[in-house]
Short mmCIF file of C-alpha atoms in Angstrom, two decimals:
data_model
loop_
_atom_site.label_atom_id
_atom_site.label_comp_id
_atom_site.label_asym_id
_atom_site.label_seq_id
_atom_site.Cartn_x
_atom_site.Cartn_y
_atom_site.Cartn_z
CA MET A 1 0.00 0.00 0.00
CA SER A 2 1.23 3.52 -0.66
CA LYS A 3 0.15 4.82 2.77
CA PRO A 4 1.84 3.67 5.98
CA VAL A 5 -0.20 1.23 8.05
CA ILE A 6 -0.66 1.56 11.81
CA ALA A 7 -2.29 -1.29 13.79
CA ILE A 8 -3.93 -0.80 17.18
CA VAL A 9 -3.55 -3.96 19.28
CA GLY A 10 -4.03 -4.96 22.89
CA ARG A 11 -6.07 -7.21 25.11
CA PRO A 12 -9.90 -6.98 25.03
CA ASN A 13 -11.80 -3.97 26.34
CA VAL A 14 -8.94 -1.50 26.73
CA GLY A 15 -10.55 1.06 24.36
CA LYS A 16 -8.98 0.21 20.99
CA SER A 17 -12.16 0.76 18.96
CA THR A 18 -12.96 4.03 20.74
CA LEU A 19 -9.47 5.33 19.92
CA PHE A 20 -9.77 4.08 16.33
CA ASN A 21 -13.07 5.92 15.85
CA LYS A 22 -11.64 9.07 17.42
CA LEU A 23 -8.58 9.04 15.15
CA ILE A 24 -10.48 8.46 11.88
CA GLY A 25 -13.23 10.89 12.84
CA GLU A 26 -16.20 8.56 12.36
CA ARG A 27 -17.91 5.74 14.20
CA ARG A 28 -16.83 2.79 12.07
CA SER A 29 -15.82 0.25 14.72
CA ILE A 30 -18.54 -0.97 17.05
CA VAL A 31 -17.93 0.33 20.56
CA GLU A 32 -19.49 -1.53 23.49
CA ASP A 33 -18.25 -2.26 27.00
CA THR A 34 -18.09 -5.98 26.26
CA PRO A 35 -14.81 -7.84 25.69
CA GLY A 36 -14.46 -9.32 22.22
CA VAL A 37 -16.82 -6.99 20.35
CA THR A 38 -14.34 -6.20 17.57
CA ARG A 39 -13.48 -9.54 16.01
CA ASP A 40 -12.07 -8.88 12.54
CA ARG A 41 -9.60 -6.25 11.45
CA ILE A 42 -11.28 -2.92 10.65
CA TYR A 43 -9.58 -0.41 8.34
CA GLY A 44 -9.82 3.36 8.21
CA GLU A 45 -7.78 6.38 7.19
CA THR A 46 -6.65 9.47 9.05
CA GLU A 47 -4.28 12.38 8.48
CA TRP A 48 -1.87 14.10 10.85
CA ARG A 49 0.66 16.85 10.10
CA GLY A 50 0.07 16.38 6.37
CA ARG A 51 0.71 12.63 6.55
CA LYS A 52 -2.00 10.10 5.68
CA PHE A 53 -2.22 6.77 7.50
CA VAL A 54 -4.18 3.57 7.20
CA LEU A 55 -5.35 2.52 10.67
CA ILE A 56 -6.28 -1.05 11.61
CA ASP A 57 -8.49 -1.77 14.60
CA THR A 58 -8.14 -5.34 15.82
CA GLY A 59 -9.97 -7.73 18.08
CA GLY A 60 -8.57 -8.02 21.58
CA ILE A 61 -5.73 -10.51 22.02
CA GLU A 62 -6.21 -13.27 24.59
CA PRO A 63 -2.71 -14.84 24.76
CA LYS A 64 -3.92 -18.03 26.46
CA THR A 65 -7.35 -19.30 25.39
CA ASP A 66 -9.00 -22.38 23.91
CA ASP A 67 -12.10 -20.47 22.77
CA ILE A 68 -12.40 -20.84 18.96
CA ILE A 69 -13.45 -17.21 18.37
CA LEU A 70 -10.81 -15.78 20.71
CA LYS A 71 -8.11 -17.92 19.09
CA GLN A 72 -9.07 -16.64 15.64
CA MET A 73 -9.16 -13.08 16.98
CA ARG A 74 -5.57 -13.61 18.13
CA THR A 75 -4.69 -14.86 14.63
CA GLN A 76 -6.32 -11.81 13.03
CA ALA A 77 -4.41 -9.50 15.35
CA GLN A 78 -1.17 -11.28 14.40
CA ILE A 79 -1.97 -10.70 10.71
CA ALA A 80 -2.53 -7.00 11.48
CA VAL A 81 0.83 -6.87 13.25
CA ASP A 82 2.52 -8.50 10.25
CA THR A 83 0.82 -5.99 7.92
CA ALA A 84 1.59 -2.87 9.96
CA ASP A 85 4.52 -0.49 9.68
CA VAL A 86 3.97 0.80 13.24
CA ILE A 87 2.04 -0.81 16.10
CA ILE A 88 0.12 1.07 18.78
CA PHE A 89 0.09 -1.22 21.83
CA MET A 90 -2.86 -0.16 23.96
CA CYS A 91 -3.19 -0.83 27.70
CA ASP A 92 -5.58 0.34 30.43
CA VAL A 93 -4.15 2.42 33.27
CA ARG A 94 -7.11 1.59 35.52
CA THR A 95 -6.39 -2.14 35.52
CA GLY A 96 -2.63 -1.56 35.62
CA LEU A 97 0.01 -3.69 33.94
CA THR A 98 -1.37 -7.24 33.65
CA ALA A 99 0.19 -10.60 32.85
CA ASP A 100 -1.63 -10.57 29.48
CA ASP A 101 -0.10 -7.15 28.71
CA ARG A 102 3.35 -8.61 29.35
CA ASP A 103 2.66 -11.63 27.12
CA ILE A 104 1.39 -9.41 24.30
CA ALA A 105 4.43 -7.15 24.66
CA ILE A 106 6.71 -10.17 24.16
CA MET A 107 4.76 -11.15 21.03
CA LEU A 108 5.03 -7.63 19.65
CA LYS A 109 8.76 -7.35 20.29
CA LYS A 110 9.28 -10.52 18.24
CA SER A 111 7.67 -8.79 15.26
CA GLY A 112 10.60 -6.37 14.99
CA LYS A 113 8.16 -3.53 14.23
CA PRO A 114 8.28 -0.10 15.91
CA ILE A 115 5.98 -0.18 18.97
CA VAL A 116 4.25 2.87 20.46
CA PRO A 117 2.86 2.04 23.95
CA CYS A 118 -0.48 3.79 24.44
CA ILE A 119 -1.92 3.88 27.97
CA ASN A 120 -5.64 4.60 27.86
CA LYS A 121 -8.00 6.21 30.40
CA CYS A 122 -5.42 8.76 31.54
CA ASP A 123 -8.10 11.43 31.82
CA SER A 124 -7.50 12.56 35.41
CA VAL A 125 -6.63 16.20 36.12
CA GLY A 126 -3.06 16.90 37.15
CA GLY A 127 -1.18 14.39 35.06
CA PRO A 128 -1.18 10.60 34.76
CA PRO A 129 -1.85 8.45 37.85
CA MET A 130 0.95 6.55 39.57
CA GLU A 131 -0.11 3.32 37.83
CA PHE A 132 0.95 4.88 34.51
CA TYR A 133 4.64 4.51 35.36
CA GLU A 134 4.33 0.72 35.69
CA PHE A 135 4.20 0.51 31.90
CA TYR A 136 7.81 1.67 31.57
CA GLU A 137 8.65 -1.88 32.70
CA LEU A 138 7.64 -3.14 29.24
CA GLY A 139 10.94 -1.82 27.94
CA PHE A 140 9.94 -0.43 24.53
CA ASP A 141 12.17 2.10 22.78
CA CYS A 142 9.27 4.58 22.70
CA GLU A 143 8.12 5.94 26.05
CA PRO A 144 4.48 5.22 27.04
CA ILE A 145 1.99 7.87 25.97
CA GLY A 146 -1.08 8.58 28.09
CA VAL A 147 -4.36 9.15 26.24
CA SER A 148 -8.09 9.28 26.80
CA SER A 149 -9.73 7.54 23.85
CA ILE A 150 -13.16 8.89 24.86
CA HIS A 151 -12.11 12.54 25.07
CA GLY A 152 -9.29 12.41 22.53
CA SER A 153 -6.70 13.93 24.84
CA GLY A 154 -3.16 12.76 24.11
CA SER A 155 -4.04 11.58 20.59
CA GLY A 156 -1.84 14.27 19.04
CA ASP A 157 1.18 13.12 21.04
CA LEU A 158 0.35 9.53 20.04
CA LEU A 159 0.28 10.37 16.32
CA ASP A 160 3.48 12.43 16.69
CA ALA A 161 5.15 9.32 18.11
CA CYS A 162 3.83 7.22 15.23
CA ILE A 163 5.26 9.66 12.69
CA GLU A 164 8.62 9.60 14.47
CA ALA A 165 8.55 5.78 14.50
CA LEU A 166 7.82 5.71 10.76
CA GLY A 167 10.81 7.87 9.90
CA GLU A 168 11.13 8.78 6.23
CA TRP A 169 8.21 7.57 4.14
CA THR A 170 7.61 8.14 0.43
CA GLU A 171 3.88 8.28 -0.17
CA GLU A 172 2.33 7.83 -3.60
CA GLU A 173 -1.07 9.21 -4.42
CA GLU A 174 -3.46 6.38 -5.07
CA ASP A 175 -7.03 6.52 -6.34
CA ASP A 176 -9.44 3.79 -5.33
CA ASP A 177 -10.70 2.67 -8.73
CA SER A 178 -11.79 -0.75 -7.53
CA ILE A 179 -15.29 -2.19 -7.75
CA HIS A 180 -16.80 -2.24 -4.26
CA VAL A 181 -18.72 -5.46 -3.59
CA ALA A 182 -20.92 -5.87 -0.50
CA VAL A 183 -21.53 -9.47 0.52
CA ILE A 184 -24.94 -9.51 2.23
CA GLY A 185 -27.30 -12.14 3.57
CA LYS A 186 -28.66 -13.89 6.63
CA PRO A 187 -26.29 -15.01 9.38
CA ASN A 188 -24.33 -18.16 8.58
CA ALA A 189 -24.98 -18.07 4.83
CA GLY A 190 -21.25 -18.28 4.08
CA LYS A 191 -20.37 -14.64 3.43
CA SER A 192 -16.91 -14.68 5.03
CA SER A 193 -16.17 -18.12 3.56
CA ILE A 194 -16.89 -16.97 0.01
CA ILE A 195 -14.49 -14.01 0.38
CA ASN A 196 -11.79 -16.24 1.84
CA LYS A 197 -12.17 -18.59 -1.11
CA LEU A 198 -12.06 -15.70 -3.59
CA ILE A 199 -8.86 -14.21 -2.20
CA GLY A 200 -7.20 -17.53 -1.34
CA GLN A 201 -6.29 -16.75 2.25
CA ASN A 202 -7.95 -16.61 5.64
CA ARG A 203 -8.50 -12.87 5.65
CA LEU A 204 -11.73 -13.07 7.69
CA ILE A 205 -12.72 -15.06 10.72
CA VAL A 206 -14.84 -18.02 9.58
CA SER A 207 -16.86 -20.23 11.88
CA ASN A 208 -20.24 -21.95 11.84
CA ILE A 209 -21.45 -19.75 14.71
CA ALA A 210 -24.18 -17.47 13.37
CA GLY A 211 -23.35 -13.77 13.82
CA THR A 212 -19.54 -14.12 13.91
CA THR A 213 -18.99 -11.07 11.67
CA ARG A 214 -20.26 -7.97 13.44
CA ASP A 215 -18.46 -5.19 11.56
CA ALA A 216 -18.27 -4.46 7.85
CA VAL A 217 -14.74 -5.38 6.74
CA ASP A 218 -13.02 -4.34 3.49
CA THR A 219 -10.70 -6.68 1.60
CA GLN A 220 -8.95 -5.53 -1.57
CA VAL A 221 -8.18 -7.97 -4.37
CA GLU A 222 -6.49 -7.39 -7.74
CA ASN A 223 -6.35 -10.05 -10.45
CA GLU A 224 -6.70 -10.49 -14.22
CA HIS A 225 -10.34 -9.37 -13.99
CA GLY A 226 -9.54 -6.04 -12.31
CA LYS A 227 -9.53 -4.48 -8.84
CA PHE A 228 -12.16 -5.41 -6.28
CA THR A 229 -12.91 -4.32 -2.73
CA PHE A 230 -15.05 -6.89 -0.91
CA ILE A 231 -17.11 -5.67 2.04
CA ASP A 232 -18.01 -8.53 4.37
CA THR A 233 -21.03 -7.66 6.50
CA ALA A 234 -22.72 -8.98 9.58
CA GLY A 235 -25.64 -11.23 8.75
CA ILE A 236 -28.91 -9.29 8.81
CA ARG A 237 -31.41 -10.78 11.25
CA ARG A 238 -35.12 -10.23 11.65
CA GLN A 239 -35.85 -6.97 13.49
CA SER A 240 -37.60 -8.87 16.30
CA LYS A 241 -34.38 -10.81 16.97
CA ILE A 242 -32.17 -7.75 17.33
CA ASN A 243 -32.02 -7.78 21.10
CA ASP A 244 -28.82 -5.93 21.92
CA LYS A 245 -27.03 -2.78 20.85
CA ILE A 246 -24.13 -4.66 19.26
CA GLU A 247 -26.50 -6.54 16.96
CA HIS A 248 -28.35 -3.32 16.13
CA PHE A 249 -25.11 -1.60 15.08
CA SER A 250 -24.21 -4.66 12.97
CA VAL A 251 -27.45 -4.30 11.00
CA LEU A 252 -26.69 -0.61 10.47
CA ARG A 253 -23.23 -1.57 9.20
CA ALA A 254 -24.82 -3.90 6.66
CA HIS A 255 -27.07 -1.10 5.40
CA MET A 256 -24.07 1.24 5.21
CA ALA A 257 -22.06 -1.40 3.35
CA VAL A 258 -24.81 -1.63 0.71
CA GLU A 259 -24.71 2.15 0.32
CA ARG A 260 -20.92 2.03 -0.23
CA ALA A 261 -21.10 -0.82 -2.72
CA ASN A 262 -21.21 -0.85 -6.51
CA VAL A 263 -22.35 -4.48 -6.60
CA CYS A 264 -24.08 -6.61 -3.95
CA LEU A 265 -23.71 -10.38 -3.65
CA LEU A 266 -26.88 -11.68 -2.04
CA MET A 267 -25.89 -14.92 -0.32
CA ILE A 268 -28.64 -17.53 -0.03
CA ASP A 269 -28.17 -20.78 1.89
CA ALA A 270 -29.16 -23.63 -0.45
CA SER A 271 -29.74 -25.96 2.50
CA THR A 272 -32.54 -23.75 3.85
CA GLY A 273 -33.79 -22.30 0.56
CA ILE A 274 -34.93 -18.72 0.06
CA THR A 275 -36.72 -17.24 3.07
CA GLU A 276 -38.74 -14.17 3.91
CA GLN A 277 -35.64 -12.67 5.48
CA ASP A 278 -33.72 -13.15 2.21
CA GLU A 279 -36.48 -11.19 0.46
CA LYS A 280 -36.11 -8.31 2.90
CA ILE A 281 -32.32 -8.24 2.59
CA ALA A 282 -32.59 -8.27 -1.21
CA GLY A 283 -35.00 -5.36 -0.92
CA ILE A 284 -32.33 -3.26 0.82
CA ALA A 285 -30.04 -3.56 -2.20
CA HIS A 286 -32.89 -3.11 -4.69
CA GLU A 287 -34.20 0.04 -2.99
CA ALA A 288 -30.65 1.43 -2.90
CA GLY A 289 -30.44 0.95 -6.69
CA LYS A 290 -27.47 -1.42 -6.49
CA ALA A 291 -26.46 -4.07 -8.99
CA VAL A 292 -27.14 -7.50 -7.50
CA ILE A 293 -25.94 -11.06 -8.09
CA ILE A 294 -27.88 -13.79 -6.30
CA VAL A 295 -25.34 -16.33 -5.01
CA VAL A 296 -26.80 -19.65 -3.84
CA ASN A 297 -24.16 -21.11 -1.53
CA LYS A 298 -23.69 -24.65 -0.12
CA TRP A 299 -24.85 -26.11 -3.44
CA ASP A 300 -22.67 -29.15 -2.72
CA LEU A 301 -25.04 -30.13 0.12
CA ILE A 302 -28.06 -30.47 -2.17
CA GLU A 303 -29.16 -33.76 -3.73
CA LYS A 304 -29.82 -32.96 -7.38
CA ASP A 305 -31.63 -34.25 -10.41
CA ASN A 306 -32.35 -32.74 -13.83
CA SER A 307 -34.99 -30.36 -12.44
CA THR A 308 -33.25 -29.15 -9.25
CA VAL A 309 -31.78 -25.95 -10.73
CA ASN A 310 -35.05 -25.02 -12.47
CA GLU A 311 -36.99 -25.56 -9.25
CA PHE A 312 -34.59 -23.36 -7.28
CA ASN A 313 -34.66 -20.71 -10.01
CA ASN A 314 -38.46 -20.65 -9.99
CA LYS A 315 -38.64 -20.31 -6.21
CA ILE A 316 -36.11 -17.46 -6.22
CA ARG A 317 -37.81 -15.64 -9.09
CA LEU A 318 -41.18 -15.96 -7.38
CA ALA A 319 -39.89 -14.70 -4.04
CA LEU A 320 -37.79 -11.91 -5.60
CA ALA A 321 -40.24 -10.92 -8.30
CA TYR A 322 -39.15 -7.28 -7.97
CA MET A 323 -35.61 -8.08 -9.18
CA PRO A 324 -35.88 -10.32 -12.25
CA TYR A 325 -32.75 -8.60 -13.57
CA ALA A 326 -30.43 -10.25 -10.99
CA PRO A 327 -28.44 -13.24 -12.32
CA ILE A 328 -28.31 -16.40 -10.19
CA LEU A 329 -25.10 -18.34 -9.58
CA TYR A 330 -24.88 -21.65 -7.70
CA VAL A 331 -21.64 -22.07 -5.77
CA SER A 332 -19.96 -23.86 -2.88
CA ALA A 333 -17.59 -21.84 -0.74
CA GLN A 334 -16.52 -25.11 0.86
CA THR A 335 -15.39 -26.85 -2.35
CA GLY A 336 -14.77 -23.73 -4.46
CA GLN A 337 -17.32 -24.85 -7.07
CA ARG A 338 -17.94 -21.97 -9.53
CA VAL A 339 -16.63 -19.40 -7.01
CA ASN A 340 -14.08 -17.96 -9.45
CA ASN A 341 -16.91 -17.28 -11.91
CA LEU A 342 -18.00 -14.52 -9.54
CA PHE A 343 -15.24 -12.17 -10.67
CA GLU A 344 -16.49 -12.18 -14.28
CA ARG A 345 -20.10 -11.78 -13.14
CA ILE A 346 -19.25 -8.87 -10.84
CA LEU A 347 -17.33 -7.09 -13.58
CA TYR A 348 -20.14 -7.70 -16.07
CA VAL A 349 -23.00 -6.41 -13.91
CA HIS A 350 -20.91 -3.42 -12.82
CA ASN A 351 -20.33 -2.51 -16.47
CA GLN A 352 -24.04 -2.95 -17.14
CA ALA A 353 -24.96 -0.70 -14.21
CA THR A 354 -22.59 2.05 -15.40
CA MET A 355 -23.52 1.85 -19.08
CA ARG A 356 -24.49 5.09 -20.84
CA VAL A 357 -26.72 5.13 -23.90
CA SER A 358 -26.95 8.05 -26.29
CA THR A 359 -30.21 10.00 -26.49
CA GLY A 360 -30.52 9.12 -30.18
CA MET A 361 -30.37 5.38 -29.53
CA LEU A 362 -32.79 5.67 -26.62
CA ASN A 363 -35.37 7.43 -28.74
CA ASP A 364 -35.04 4.84 -31.50
CA VAL A 365 -35.96 2.20 -28.92
CA LEU A 366 -38.76 4.41 -27.59
CA GLY A 367 -40.20 4.90 -31.09
CA ASP A 368 -40.16 1.15 -31.78
CA ALA A 369 -41.82 0.49 -28.41
CA MET A 370 -44.68 2.89 -29.14
CA ILE A 371 -45.25 1.23 -32.52
CA ARG A 372 -45.39 -2.21 -30.88
CA VAL A 373 -47.71 -1.13 -28.06
CA GLN A 374 -49.65 2.10 -28.35
CA PRO A 375 -49.40 4.41 -25.34
CA PRO A 376 -52.46 4.21 -23.05
CA SER A 377 -55.33 6.67 -22.99
CA ASP A 378 -57.90 7.70 -20.39
CA LYS A 379 -61.25 9.41 -20.98
CA GLY A 380 -60.34 10.17 -24.57
CA LYS A 381 -56.93 11.67 -23.73
CA ARG A 382 -53.96 9.68 -24.99
CA LEU A 383 -50.48 9.65 -23.55
CA LYS A 384 -47.95 11.35 -25.82
CA ILE A 385 -44.28 10.59 -25.23
CA TYR A 386 -41.90 13.19 -26.65
CA TYR A 387 -38.41 11.90 -25.89
CA MET A 388 -36.18 10.12 -23.37
CA THR A 389 -32.67 10.85 -22.12
CA GLN A 390 -30.30 9.24 -19.61
CA ILE A 391 -29.25 11.42 -16.68
CA ALA A 392 -27.34 9.01 -14.42
CA VAL A 393 -25.76 5.60 -14.01
CA ALA A 394 -25.63 3.09 -11.14
CA PRO A 395 -28.53 2.64 -11.46
CA PRO A 396 -29.17 3.68 -15.06
CA THR A 397 -31.65 6.54 -14.70
CA PHE A 398 -33.77 7.91 -17.52
CA VAL A 399 -36.11 10.89 -17.80
CA ILE A 400 -39.07 10.51 -20.16
CA PHE A 401 -40.96 13.65 -21.19
CA CYS A 402 -44.66 13.33 -21.94
CA ASN A 403 -47.85 15.38 -22.13
CA ASP A 404 -49.45 14.00 -18.93
CA ALA A 405 -47.56 12.05 -16.25
CA GLU A 406 -50.80 10.64 -14.81
CA LEU A 407 -51.49 8.82 -18.10
CA PHE A 408 -48.10 7.08 -17.94
CA HIS A 409 -49.35 3.99 -16.09
CA PHE A 410 -46.95 1.74 -14.19
CA SER A 411 -47.63 -1.13 -16.61
CA TYR A 412 -46.48 0.97 -19.57
CA GLN A 413 -43.39 2.08 -17.64
CA ARG A 414 -42.59 -1.59 -17.07
CA PHE A 415 -43.06 -2.22 -20.79
CA ILE A 416 -40.60 0.57 -21.66
CA GLU A 417 -38.13 -0.84 -19.11
CA ASN A 418 -38.42 -4.29 -20.69
CA CYS A 419 -37.75 -2.80 -24.13
CA LEU A 420 -34.60 -1.12 -22.79
CA ARG A 421 -33.42 -4.42 -21.33
CA GLU A 422 -34.14 -6.30 -24.57
CA THR A 423 -32.00 -3.85 -26.52
CA PHE A 424 -29.20 -2.86 -24.16
CA GLY A 425 -29.15 -5.59 -21.50
CA PHE A 426 -28.73 -3.79 -18.17
CA ALA A 427 -28.31 -7.23 -16.58
CA GLY A 428 -27.98 -7.28 -12.81
CA THR A 429 -29.07 -3.69 -12.25
CA PRO A 430 -32.36 -1.97 -11.53
CA ILE A 431 -33.49 0.75 -13.92
CA LYS A 432 -35.01 4.01 -12.73
CA LEU A 433 -37.54 5.88 -14.90
CA ILE A 434 -38.49 9.47 -14.06
CA ILE A 435 -41.63 10.73 -15.78
CA ARG A 436 -41.84 14.44 -16.50
CA GLN A 437 -44.55 16.47 -18.15
CA LYS A 438 -43.27 18.71 -20.89
CA GLY A 439 -41.93 21.87 -19.36
CA GLU A 440 -40.89 20.28 -16.03
CA ASP A 441 -37.25 20.33 -14.98
CA ALA A 442 -35.44 17.07 -15.81
CA GLU A 443 -33.22 17.25 -12.75
#
């Protein structure tokens, strides 16, 4: 990466996510007074003294644990350490220097990376408490820096120390021209597994415990098909089942991930079939105007005959009748079956969603459509359509000028949309039609 990377690590519940949010200036990491809330690595950017950084928030490290989630959190933190140029080692002055802090310090020293000790909750008036000085025992080259992650005090000194630890750094300007892909679906549909299979490494925590992914996590991939940024999201549950604040924030993250995306992969669990919740999740992407690919995962678990695919297709099309444009792909994240086909599909539907059509070609299609099916009339007054023009992409958005918008029935709008799809494709993307009476502003 062209920007230096700084990872924030430490044991659970010392305030890493609060500091991360304070430094990047937005609430991206979930903050809750519960150990183990941040499980995967979360990325963000910040700037200090004209220098731009990539920050990584990590799950808390439990040096000695047999818990499967905590062990994987430790692995993810180790990956963040390996990725980072500088490491902020965060401790809590109120609990003092613990045995876990000492174990983590040993692990960090083995990395050979510059370490900046950050002692949180130093928000008392009159300087740091006596417990602060215990942390000098850790023996890092950089002296401990007291901060308050809630109030932001000391964060400037912390970033100054990070800049000093970085030394000389040549930064190249880099534009993010990748296709952003949000992977959405119910809990335990295989969202993290499909990304891991696509990128060929264990970038995300994967387990069969529903709700493992709580934050939206970005993973960048570049291959022969292009550049992609995958956004893994927490599984979206029914509203009635969202019982705690952490789960509520996870659902908000999923909505935000859809807003950030160019393409959405709607993951459906083949072993359970399409459900009412799948319909609602699909509706989020559809209402946001995003290109969508329906990905039926765990296809290897299904007993098949010659009609199995057709039966699944029919059930999906019936349930998601509002998005007939979305292609369906049957995959297995476990075996890798057809997973690599996703790259071509993503690139294709993204190109379809960003396609522009000239006004001349649009009006040729419009003229042919009106010859095939005459515009409707009401009480002796017939709809007259003057012309159509495209004003936006993603989704393709068209303004149609007519004599009376009330005469332009929904059924005729759907007919015009179908004619556009027959001619130009627009596969995988919704189409937006704006009806204007002659003389109204097109914008």
